[in-house]
Amino acid sequence: MTDIESHPRLISLEGGEGAGKTTVLNALRETLLQAGHEVVSTREPGGTPLAERIRQLLLSPDGEKPSPETELLLMFAARAQHVRETIRPALARGAWVVCDRFTDSSYAYQGGGRGLDVAFIAELERRVVGLQPGLTLLLDLGVSQGRARASGRDAQPDRIERERDDFFERVREAYLARAAAEPKRFRVIDASREAATVVADVTGVLREWMAAA
Ligand code: T5A
C-alpha cells in the first residue's frame, strides 16, 4: 500500500458551490508571487488537457447521467493525470501549487453528497494520488448563500450545481467533519463575510504558512 506524502507547497482550496474559491485563489497567487515564488494555480477536475476533457464529461448537464461510482472514478482519473502531469513536476522544480479543489472534494461530494464508501475513496487516494496538501483552506458558507452567489453569475448551472439543497448540506457536513478530524492541515474560513475580509483572512494564513514552511 502506497503512503500519502504531505507537501507544504501544495495548497488546496475547498468549499461548496459559490463559496468564493476563484476570488481567493487569485489573492493567494498574488501573495505568493509578491514573495518571489513561482506559482502554479490549477483546478480540479481539470488542470491538464486530458483532465479538462474529463471535466467536461463530468459537469455537462447533457446526455447520459454518470452513476455515482462512475463519477467518483472519473474524478480520480482526472486527478491521477493532474498529479502526474502538472502537480508533481511543479513541486519538483520548487514551485508552489494552489489548487482549486483536490481530493477532499471527492470525500465531500462523492462520499458525503452521494453516500459512497469513504474507505474506498481513501483506498483510491492512497493508490492513485499518494499526495496531500500541506495546507487546505475550507471556505465555509451556508448552502442558500452559496447558491445565491453562484446563481448571480451568467453561466448556466452545471450538472452537479443542479443537485438539491440536501445534497449540498451533506457536502458541507462532510467537509466540516474532515476539517475537525485534521485540524493541522485544515483552516476553516468563514466565507459568509464580505470578499475583502475573507481575502485578508486567507492571505494572513498563507503568510504565516510561508514563514513556517
Ligand atoms: N467535484 C469536484 C466533485 O464532485 N468531486 C471532486 O472530486 C471534484 C474535484 C467543480 C464541480 O465538481 C465537483 C464540485 C463542483 O460541483 P468548480 O469549478 O469547482 O466545479 O465549481 P464550483 O465549486 O461550482 O465553483 P464556483 O465557481 O461556483 O465557486 P467559487 O469558485 O467557490 O466561487 P466564485 O469565486 O466564483 O464566487 C461566486 C460568486 O460569488 C461572488 C463572486 O464575485 C462570484 O460572483 N463572491 C462573493 N460575493 C460576496 N461575498 C464574498 N465573500 C464573495 N466571494 C465571491
PDB file of C-alpha atoms and ligand atoms in Angstrom:
ATOM      1  CA  MET A   1       0.000   0.000   0.000  1.00  0.00           C
ATOM      2  CA  THR A   2       1.392   3.406  -1.001  1.00  0.00           C
ATOM      3  CA  ASP A   3       1.826   6.068   1.684  1.00  0.00           C
ATOM      4  CA  ILE A   4       0.427   9.564   1.253  1.00  0.00           C
ATOM      5  CA  GLU A   5       3.016  12.336   1.104  1.00  0.00           C
ATOM      6  CA  SER A   6       2.013  15.690   2.592  1.00  0.00           C
ATOM      7  CA  HIS A   7       3.647  18.546   0.665  1.00  0.00           C
ATOM      8  CA  PRO A   8       3.956  22.017   2.271  1.00  0.00           C
ATOM      9  CA  ARG A   9       3.990  23.833  -1.096  1.00  0.00           C
ATOM     10  CA  LEU A  10       0.736  22.239  -2.225  1.00  0.00           C
ATOM     11  CA  ILE A  11      -2.223  24.320  -1.020  1.00  0.00           C
ATOM     12  CA  SER A  12      -5.827  23.400  -1.755  1.00  0.00           C
ATOM     13  CA  LEU A  13      -8.992  25.449  -1.638  1.00  0.00           C
ATOM     14  CA  GLU A  14     -12.220  23.698  -0.791  1.00  0.00           C
ATOM     15  CA  GLY A  15     -15.835  24.615  -0.230  1.00  0.00           C
ATOM     16  CA  GLY A  16     -19.352  24.265  -1.536  1.00  0.00           C
ATOM     17  CA  GLU A  17     -20.801  25.985  -4.572  1.00  0.00           C
ATOM     18  CA  GLY A  18     -20.215  29.742  -4.811  1.00  0.00           C
ATOM     19  CA  ALA A  19     -18.023  29.845  -1.696  1.00  0.00           C
ATOM     20  CA  GLY A  20     -15.598  32.249  -3.386  1.00  0.00           C
ATOM     21  CA  LYS A  21     -12.705  29.920  -4.232  1.00  0.00           C
ATOM     22  CA  THR A  22     -11.875  31.672  -7.506  1.00  0.00           C
ATOM     23  CA  THR A  23     -11.712  35.054  -5.765  1.00  0.00           C
ATOM     24  CA  VAL A  24      -9.485  33.682  -3.004  1.00  0.00           C
ATOM     25  CA  LEU A  25      -7.257  31.728  -5.390  1.00  0.00           C
ATOM     26  CA  ASN A  26      -6.309  34.929  -7.219  1.00  0.00           C
ATOM     27  CA  ALA A  27      -5.348  36.598  -3.931  1.00  0.00           C
ATOM     28  CA  LEU A  28      -3.237  33.619  -2.830  1.00  0.00           C
ATOM     29  CA  ARG A  29      -1.479  33.565  -6.169  1.00  0.00           C
ATOM     30  CA  GLU A  30      -0.697  37.292  -5.898  1.00  0.00           C
ATOM     31  CA  THR A  31       0.674  36.885  -2.342  1.00  0.00           C
ATOM     32  CA  LEU A  32       2.996  34.060  -3.411  1.00  0.00           C
ATOM     33  CA  LEU A  33       4.203  35.959  -6.496  1.00  0.00           C
ATOM     34  CA  GLN A  34       4.944  39.045  -4.390  1.00  0.00           C
ATOM     35  CA  ALA A  35       7.054  36.852  -2.117  1.00  0.00           C
ATOM     36  CA  GLY A  36       9.113  35.899  -5.189  1.00  0.00           C
ATOM     37  CA  HIS A  37       7.835  32.347  -5.677  1.00  0.00           C
ATOM     38  CA  GLU A  38       6.905  30.517  -8.849  1.00  0.00           C
ATOM     39  CA  VAL A  39       3.194  29.710  -8.604  1.00  0.00           C
ATOM     40  CA  VAL A  40       1.115  27.203 -10.497  1.00  0.00           C
ATOM     41  CA  SER A  41      -2.592  27.783  -9.984  1.00  0.00           C
ATOM     42  CA  THR A  42      -4.734  24.952 -11.152  1.00  0.00           C
ATOM     43  CA  ARG A  43      -8.101  23.286 -10.586  1.00  0.00           C
ATOM     44  CA  GLU A  44      -9.952  20.030 -10.272  1.00  0.00           C
ATOM     45  CA  PRO A  45     -11.431  18.299 -12.031  1.00  0.00           C
ATOM     46  CA  GLY A  46      -9.001  19.540 -14.683  1.00  0.00           C
ATOM     47  CA  GLY A  47      -5.526  21.008 -14.803  1.00  0.00           C
ATOM     48  CA  THR A  48      -4.223  19.125 -17.880  1.00  0.00           C
ATOM     49  CA  PRO A  49      -5.741  18.896 -21.384  1.00  0.00           C
ATOM     50  CA  LEU A  50      -6.964  15.329 -20.784  1.00  0.00           C
ATOM     51  CA  ALA A  51      -8.254  16.092 -17.291  1.00  0.00           C
ATOM     52  CA  GLU A  52     -10.122  19.127 -18.670  1.00  0.00           C
ATOM     53  CA  ARG A  53     -11.819  16.798 -21.173  1.00  0.00           C
ATOM     54  CA  ILE A  54     -12.829  14.536 -18.285  1.00  0.00           C
ATOM     55  CA  ARG A  55     -14.168  17.660 -16.526  1.00  0.00           C
ATOM     56  CA  GLN A  56     -16.450  18.355 -19.476  1.00  0.00           C
ATOM     57  CA  LEU A  57     -17.776  14.772 -19.312  1.00  0.00           C
ATOM     58  CA  LEU A  58     -18.390  15.146 -15.585  1.00  0.00           C
ATOM     59  CA  LEU A  59     -20.035  18.556 -15.492  1.00  0.00           C
ATOM     60  CA  SER A  60     -22.040  18.680 -18.714  1.00  0.00           C
ATOM     61  CA  PRO A  61     -25.761  18.561 -17.924  1.00  0.00           C
ATOM     62  CA  ASP A  62     -26.406  16.932 -21.319  1.00  0.00           C
ATOM     63  CA  GLY A  63     -26.574  13.255 -22.180  1.00  0.00           C
ATOM     64  CA  GLU A  64     -26.302  10.161 -20.038  1.00  0.00           C
ATOM     65  CA  LYS A  65     -26.010  10.762 -16.293  1.00  0.00           C
ATOM     66  CA  PRO A  66     -22.955   9.050 -14.744  1.00  0.00           C
ATOM     67  CA  SER A  67     -23.624   6.652 -11.871  1.00  0.00           C
ATOM     68  CA  PRO A  68     -22.106   7.755  -8.509  1.00  0.00           C
ATOM     69  CA  GLU A  69     -19.305   5.183  -8.950  1.00  0.00           C
ATOM     70  CA  THR A  70     -18.586   6.398 -12.493  1.00  0.00           C
ATOM     71  CA  GLU A  71     -18.490   9.977 -11.211  1.00  0.00           C
ATOM     72  CA  LEU A  72     -16.030   9.023  -8.463  1.00  0.00           C
ATOM     73  CA  LEU A  73     -13.738   7.084 -10.792  1.00  0.00           C
ATOM     74  CA  LEU A  74     -13.732   9.864 -13.390  1.00  0.00           C
ATOM     75  CA  MET A  75     -12.810  12.394 -10.666  1.00  0.00           C
ATOM     76  CA  PHE A  76      -9.875  10.161  -9.719  1.00  0.00           C
ATOM     77  CA  ALA A  77      -8.925   9.519 -13.356  1.00  0.00           C
ATOM     78  CA  ALA A  78      -8.660  13.276 -13.879  1.00  0.00           C
ATOM     79  CA  ARG A  79      -6.768  13.648 -10.571  1.00  0.00           C
ATOM     80  CA  ALA A  80      -4.265  10.906 -11.430  1.00  0.00           C
ATOM     81  CA  GLN A  81      -3.396  12.714 -14.664  1.00  0.00           C
ATOM     82  CA  HIS A  82      -3.293  16.102 -12.945  1.00  0.00           C
ATOM     83  CA  VAL A  83      -0.968  14.921 -10.168  1.00  0.00           C
ATOM     84  CA  ARG A  84       1.406  13.185 -12.557  1.00  0.00           C
ATOM     85  CA  GLU A  85       1.500  15.781 -15.343  1.00  0.00           C
ATOM     86  CA  THR A  86       1.059  19.109 -13.552  1.00  0.00           C
ATOM     87  CA  ILE A  87       1.366  18.997  -9.768  1.00  0.00           C
ATOM     88  CA  ARG A  88       4.355  16.714  -9.149  1.00  0.00           C
ATOM     89  CA  PRO A  89       6.545  18.335 -11.849  1.00  0.00           C
ATOM     90  CA  ALA A  90       5.743  21.809 -10.451  1.00  0.00           C
ATOM     91  CA  LEU A  91       6.576  20.770  -6.874  1.00  0.00           C
ATOM     92  CA  ALA A  92       9.762  19.046  -8.079  1.00  0.00           C
ATOM     93  CA  ARG A  93      11.071  22.282  -9.615  1.00  0.00           C
ATOM     94  CA  GLY A  94      10.330  24.248  -6.432  1.00  0.00           C
ATOM     95  CA  ALA A  95       7.064  25.961  -7.410  1.00  0.00           C
ATOM     96  CA  TRP A  96       4.094  26.483  -5.108  1.00  0.00           C
ATOM     97  CA  VAL A  97       0.875  24.892  -6.327  1.00  0.00           C
ATOM     98  CA  VAL A  98      -2.506  26.392  -5.449  1.00  0.00           C
ATOM     99  CA  CYS A  99      -5.279  24.015  -6.369  1.00  0.00           C
ATOM    100  CA  ASP A 100      -8.970  24.909  -6.634  1.00  0.00           C
ATOM    101  CA  ARG A 101     -10.325  21.650  -5.138  1.00  0.00           C
ATOM    102  CA  PHE A 102      -8.405  18.416  -4.562  1.00  0.00           C
ATOM    103  CA  THR A 103      -9.147  15.003  -3.030  1.00  0.00           C
ATOM    104  CA  ASP A 104     -11.211  16.470  -0.166  1.00  0.00           C
ATOM    105  CA  SER A 105     -13.829  17.359  -2.807  1.00  0.00           C
ATOM    106  CA  SER A 106     -14.238  13.661  -3.579  1.00  0.00           C
ATOM    107  CA  TYR A 107     -14.698  12.863   0.126  1.00  0.00           C
ATOM    108  CA  ALA A 108     -17.244  15.699   0.446  1.00  0.00           C
ATOM    109  CA  TYR A 109     -19.209  15.322  -2.809  1.00  0.00           C
ATOM    110  CA  GLN A 110     -18.953  11.621  -3.671  1.00  0.00           C
ATOM    111  CA  GLY A 111     -18.572  10.457  -0.043  1.00  0.00           C
ATOM    112  CA  GLY A 112     -20.862  12.918   1.785  1.00  0.00           C
ATOM    113  CA  GLY A 113     -23.139  14.000  -1.071  1.00  0.00           C
ATOM    114  CA  ARG A 114     -23.550  10.699  -2.939  1.00  0.00           C
ATOM    115  CA  GLY A 115     -23.038   8.422   0.077  1.00  0.00           C
ATOM    116  CA  LEU A 116     -20.219   6.348  -1.460  1.00  0.00           C
ATOM    117  CA  ASP A 117     -17.946   4.281   0.772  1.00  0.00           C
ATOM    118  CA  VAL A 118     -15.311   6.542   2.316  1.00  0.00           C
ATOM    119  CA  ALA A 119     -12.908   3.608   2.769  1.00  0.00           C
ATOM    120  CA  PHE A 120     -12.977   3.061  -0.998  1.00  0.00           C
ATOM    121  CA  ILE A 121     -12.221   6.762  -1.572  1.00  0.00           C
ATOM    122  CA  ALA A 122      -9.326   6.508   0.892  1.00  0.00           C
ATOM    123  CA  GLU A 123      -8.025   3.482  -0.997  1.00  0.00           C
ATOM    124  CA  LEU A 124      -8.125   5.420  -4.279  1.00  0.00           C
ATOM    125  CA  GLU A 125      -6.367   8.339  -2.597  1.00  0.00           C
ATOM    126  CA  ARG A 126      -3.558   6.063  -1.415  1.00  0.00           C
ATOM    127  CA  ARG A 127      -3.129   4.127  -4.636  1.00  0.00           C
ATOM    128  CA  VAL A 128      -3.865   6.746  -7.292  1.00  0.00           C
ATOM    129  CA  VAL A 129      -2.917  10.107  -5.730  1.00  0.00           C
ATOM    130  CA  GLY A 130      -0.367   9.495  -2.960  1.00  0.00           C
ATOM    131  CA  LEU A 131      -0.126  13.219  -2.284  1.00  0.00           C
ATOM    132  CA  GLN A 132      -1.874  15.549   0.124  1.00  0.00           C
ATOM    133  CA  PRO A 133      -1.789  19.350   0.502  1.00  0.00           C
ATOM    134  CA  GLY A 134       0.167  20.653   3.478  1.00  0.00           C
ATOM    135  CA  LEU A 135      -2.498  23.338   3.878  1.00  0.00           C
ATOM    136  CA  THR A 136      -6.194  23.180   2.984  1.00  0.00           C
ATOM    137  CA  LEU A 137      -8.358  26.274   3.215  1.00  0.00           C
ATOM    138  CA  LEU A 138     -12.013  25.376   3.617  1.00  0.00           C
ATOM    139  CA  LEU A 139     -14.282  28.260   2.658  1.00  0.00           C
ATOM    140  CA  ASP A 140     -17.368  27.531   4.696  1.00  0.00           C
ATOM    141  CA  LEU A 141     -20.677  29.035   3.670  1.00  0.00           C
ATOM    142  CA  GLY A 142     -24.364  28.213   4.179  1.00  0.00           C
ATOM    143  CA  VAL A 143     -25.926  26.369   1.249  1.00  0.00           C
ATOM    144  CA  SER A 144     -28.537  29.009   0.408  1.00  0.00           C
ATOM    145  CA  GLN A 145     -25.976  31.824   0.490  1.00  0.00           C
ATOM    146  CA  GLY A 146     -23.656  29.846  -1.803  1.00  0.00           C
ATOM    147  CA  ARG A 147     -26.495  29.151  -4.207  1.00  0.00           C
ATOM    148  CA  ALA A 148     -27.454  32.822  -4.283  1.00  0.00           C
ATOM    149  CA  ARG A 149     -23.884  33.808  -5.123  1.00  0.00           C
ATOM    150  CA  ALA A 150     -23.444  31.117  -7.766  1.00  0.00           C
ATOM    151  CA  SER A 151     -26.743  31.978  -9.438  1.00  0.00           C
ATOM    152  CA  GLY A 152     -25.649  35.631  -9.620  1.00  0.00           C
ATOM    153  CA  ARG A 153     -23.201  34.654 -12.357  1.00  0.00           C
ATOM    154  CA  ASP A 154     -24.083  34.435 -16.053  1.00  0.00           C
ATOM    155  CA  ALA A 155     -23.150  30.767 -16.578  1.00  0.00           C
ATOM    156  CA  GLN A 156     -25.802  28.044 -16.689  1.00  0.00           C
ATOM    157  CA  PRO A 157     -25.603  25.662 -13.700  1.00  0.00           C
ATOM    158  CA  ASP A 158     -23.539  22.550 -14.418  1.00  0.00           C
ATOM    159  CA  ARG A 159     -24.747  19.003 -13.699  1.00  0.00           C
ATOM    160  CA  ILE A 160     -23.622  18.961 -10.065  1.00  0.00           C
ATOM    161  CA  GLU A 161     -24.835  22.502  -9.346  1.00  0.00           C
ATOM    162  CA  ARG A 162     -28.330  21.235 -10.256  1.00  0.00           C
ATOM    163  CA  GLU A 163     -28.399  18.943  -7.205  1.00  0.00           C
ATOM    164  CA  ARG A 164     -30.875  19.651  -4.398  1.00  0.00           C
ATOM    165  CA  ASP A 165     -30.068  21.520  -1.185  1.00  0.00           C
ATOM    166  CA  ASP A 166     -29.955  18.339   0.928  1.00  0.00           C
ATOM    167  CA  PHE A 167     -27.074  17.090  -1.261  1.00  0.00           C
ATOM    168  CA  PHE A 168     -25.118  20.287  -0.566  1.00  0.00           C
ATOM    169  CA  GLU A 169     -25.937  20.124   3.154  1.00  0.00           C
ATOM    170  CA  ARG A 170     -24.310  16.664   3.241  1.00  0.00           C
ATOM    171  CA  VAL A 171     -21.314  18.028   1.300  1.00  0.00           C
ATOM    172  CA  ARG A 172     -20.901  20.808   3.856  1.00  0.00           C
ATOM    173  CA  GLU A 173     -21.185  18.413   6.806  1.00  0.00           C
ATOM    174  CA  ALA A 174     -18.587  16.094   5.265  1.00  0.00           C
ATOM    175  CA  TYR A 175     -16.167  18.992   4.769  1.00  0.00           C
ATOM    176  CA  LEU A 176     -16.580  20.209   8.341  1.00  0.00           C
ATOM    177  CA  ALA A 177     -16.101  16.677   9.679  1.00  0.00           C
ATOM    178  CA  ARG A 178     -12.869  16.316   7.706  1.00  0.00           C
ATOM    179  CA  ALA A 179     -11.632  19.688   8.953  1.00  0.00           C
ATOM    180  CA  ALA A 180     -12.384  18.696  12.554  1.00  0.00           C
ATOM    181  CA  ALA A 181     -10.548  15.388  12.069  1.00  0.00           C
ATOM    182  CA  GLU A 182      -7.424  17.052  10.590  1.00  0.00           C
ATOM    183  CA  PRO A 183      -7.011  20.400  12.351  1.00  0.00           C
ATOM    184  CA  LYS A 184      -3.314  20.711  11.471  1.00  0.00           C
ATOM    185  CA  ARG A 185      -3.972  20.645   7.720  1.00  0.00           C
ATOM    186  CA  PHE A 186      -7.310  22.488   7.551  1.00  0.00           C
ATOM    187  CA  ARG A 187      -8.134  26.123   8.234  1.00  0.00           C
ATOM    188  CA  VAL A 188     -11.871  26.778   8.216  1.00  0.00           C
ATOM    189  CA  ILE A 189     -12.593  30.247   6.850  1.00  0.00           C
ATOM    190  CA  ASP A 190     -15.962  31.914   7.404  1.00  0.00           C
ATOM    191  CA  ALA A 191     -16.787  32.741   3.767  1.00  0.00           C
ATOM    192  CA  SER A 192     -20.079  34.486   4.578  1.00  0.00           C
ATOM    193  CA  ARG A 193     -18.221  37.749   5.217  1.00  0.00           C
ATOM    194  CA  GLU A 194     -17.521  40.296   2.514  1.00  0.00           C
ATOM    195  CA  ALA A 195     -14.867  39.373  -0.040  1.00  0.00           C
ATOM    196  CA  ALA A 196     -12.190  41.802   1.200  1.00  0.00           C
ATOM    197  CA  THR A 197     -12.406  40.393   4.752  1.00  0.00           C
ATOM    198  CA  VAL A 198     -12.196  36.798   3.524  1.00  0.00           C
ATOM    199  CA  VAL A 199      -9.209  37.650   1.325  1.00  0.00           C
ATOM    200  CA  ALA A 200      -7.407  39.403   4.229  1.00  0.00           C
ATOM    201  CA  ASP A 201      -8.012  36.351   6.390  1.00  0.00           C
ATOM    202  CA  VAL A 202      -6.691  33.771   3.884  1.00  0.00           C
ATOM    203  CA  THR A 203      -3.671  35.825   2.860  1.00  0.00           C
ATOM    204  CA  GLY A 204      -2.813  36.178   6.569  1.00  0.00           C
ATOM    205  CA  VAL A 205      -2.989  32.397   6.954  1.00  0.00           C
ATOM    206  CA  LEU A 206      -0.806  31.965   3.869  1.00  0.00           C
ATOM    207  CA  ARG A 207       1.840  34.419   5.115  1.00  0.00           C
ATOM    208  CA  GLU A 208       2.103  32.507   8.382  1.00  0.00           C
ATOM    209  CA  TRP A 209       2.309  29.254   6.451  1.00  0.00           C
ATOM    210  CA  MET A 210       5.067  30.566   4.144  1.00  0.00           C
ATOM    211  CA  ALA A 211       7.061  31.787   7.133  1.00  0.00           C
ATOM    212  CA  ALA A 212       6.889  28.347   8.731  1.00  0.00           C
ATOM    213  CA  ALA A 213       7.463  26.298   5.531  1.00  0.00           C
TER     214      ALA A 213
HETATM  215  N1  T5A B   1     -16.357  17.960  -7.708  1.00  0.00           N
HETATM  216  C1  T5A B   1     -15.059  18.327  -7.885  1.00  0.00           C
HETATM  217  C2  T5A B   1     -16.705  16.721  -7.170  1.00  0.00           C
HETATM  218  O1  T5A B   1     -17.896  16.387  -7.064  1.00  0.00           O
HETATM  219  N2  T5A B   1     -15.708  15.885  -6.772  1.00  0.00           N
HETATM  220  C3  T5A B   1     -14.373  16.179  -6.928  1.00  0.00           C
HETATM  221  O2  T5A B   1     -13.509  15.362  -6.564  1.00  0.00           O
HETATM  222  C4  T5A B   1     -14.045  17.469  -7.510  1.00  0.00           C
HETATM  223  C5  T5A B   1     -12.611  17.841  -7.694  1.00  0.00           C
HETATM  224  C6  T5A B   1     -16.415  21.569  -9.891  1.00  0.00           C
HETATM  225  C7  T5A B   1     -17.592  20.716  -9.503  1.00  0.00           C
HETATM  226  O3  T5A B   1     -17.130  19.396  -9.393  1.00  0.00           O
HETATM  227  C8  T5A B   1     -17.428  18.875  -8.145  1.00  0.00           C
HETATM  228  C9  T5A B   1     -17.622  20.053  -7.241  1.00  0.00           C
HETATM  229  C10 T5A B   1     -18.186  21.109  -8.160  1.00  0.00           C
HETATM  230  O4  T5A B   1     -19.584  20.926  -8.212  1.00  0.00           O
HETATM  231  P1  T5A B   1     -15.980  24.110  -9.732  1.00  0.00           P
HETATM  232  O5  T5A B   1     -15.398  24.632 -10.956  1.00  0.00           O
HETATM  233  O6  T5A B   1     -15.082  23.961  -8.570  1.00  0.00           O
HETATM  234  O7  T5A B   1     -16.802  22.800 -10.098  1.00  0.00           O
HETATM  235  O8  T5A B   1     -17.195  24.947  -9.410  1.00  0.00           O
HETATM  236  P2  T5A B   1     -17.816  25.468  -8.123  1.00  0.00           P
HETATM  237  O9  T5A B   1     -17.452  24.928  -6.829  1.00  0.00           O
HETATM  238  O10 T5A B   1     -19.231  25.410  -8.509  1.00  0.00           O
HETATM  239  O11 T5A B   1     -17.118  26.814  -8.105  1.00  0.00           O
HETATM  240  P3  T5A B   1     -17.794  28.145  -8.258  1.00  0.00           P
HETATM  241  O12 T5A B   1     -17.099  28.796  -9.390  1.00  0.00           O
HETATM  242  O13 T5A B   1     -19.274  28.053  -8.251  1.00  0.00           O
HETATM  243  O14 T5A B   1     -17.477  28.757  -6.895  1.00  0.00           O
HETATM  244  P4  T5A B   1     -16.294  29.517  -6.345  1.00  0.00           P
HETATM  245  O15 T5A B   1     -15.108  29.498  -7.247  1.00  0.00           O
HETATM  246  O16 T5A B   1     -16.134  28.974  -4.973  1.00  0.00           O
HETATM  247  O17 T5A B   1     -16.894  30.948  -6.261  1.00  0.00           O
HETATM  248  P5  T5A B   1     -16.535  32.287  -7.042  1.00  0.00           P
HETATM  249  O18 T5A B   1     -15.237  32.823  -6.565  1.00  0.00           O
HETATM  250  O19 T5A B   1     -16.741  32.074  -8.494  1.00  0.00           O
HETATM  251  O20 T5A B   1     -17.663  33.197  -6.448  1.00  0.00           O
HETATM  252  C11 T5A B   1     -19.014  33.016  -6.784  1.00  0.00           C
HETATM  253  C12 T5A B   1     -19.679  34.401  -6.899  1.00  0.00           C
HETATM  254  O21 T5A B   1     -19.719  34.982  -5.622  1.00  0.00           O
HETATM  255  C13 T5A B   1     -19.011  36.224  -5.594  1.00  0.00           C
HETATM  256  C14 T5A B   1     -18.100  36.202  -6.796  1.00  0.00           C
HETATM  257  O22 T5A B   1     -17.852  37.511  -7.260  1.00  0.00           O
HETATM  258  C15 T5A B   1     -18.920  35.376  -7.789  1.00  0.00           C
HETATM  259  O23 T5A B   1     -19.859  36.192  -8.445  1.00  0.00           O
HETATM  260  N3  T5A B   1     -18.273  36.254  -4.323  1.00  0.00           N
HETATM  261  C16 T5A B   1     -18.708  36.901  -3.234  1.00  0.00           C
HETATM  262  N4  T5A B   1     -19.793  37.661  -3.019  1.00  0.00           N
HETATM  263  C17 T5A B   1     -19.935  38.174  -1.773  1.00  0.00           C
HETATM  264  N5  T5A B   1     -19.057  37.976  -0.748  1.00  0.00           N
HETATM  265  C18 T5A B   1     -17.953  37.213  -0.939  1.00  0.00           C
HETATM  266  N6  T5A B   1     -17.106  36.999   0.088  1.00  0.00           N
HETATM  267  C19 T5A B   1     -17.746  36.637  -2.231  1.00  0.00           C
HETATM  268  N7  T5A B   1     -16.775  35.837  -2.744  1.00  0.00           N
HETATM  269  C20 T5A B   1     -17.131  35.609  -4.011  1.00  0.00           C
END
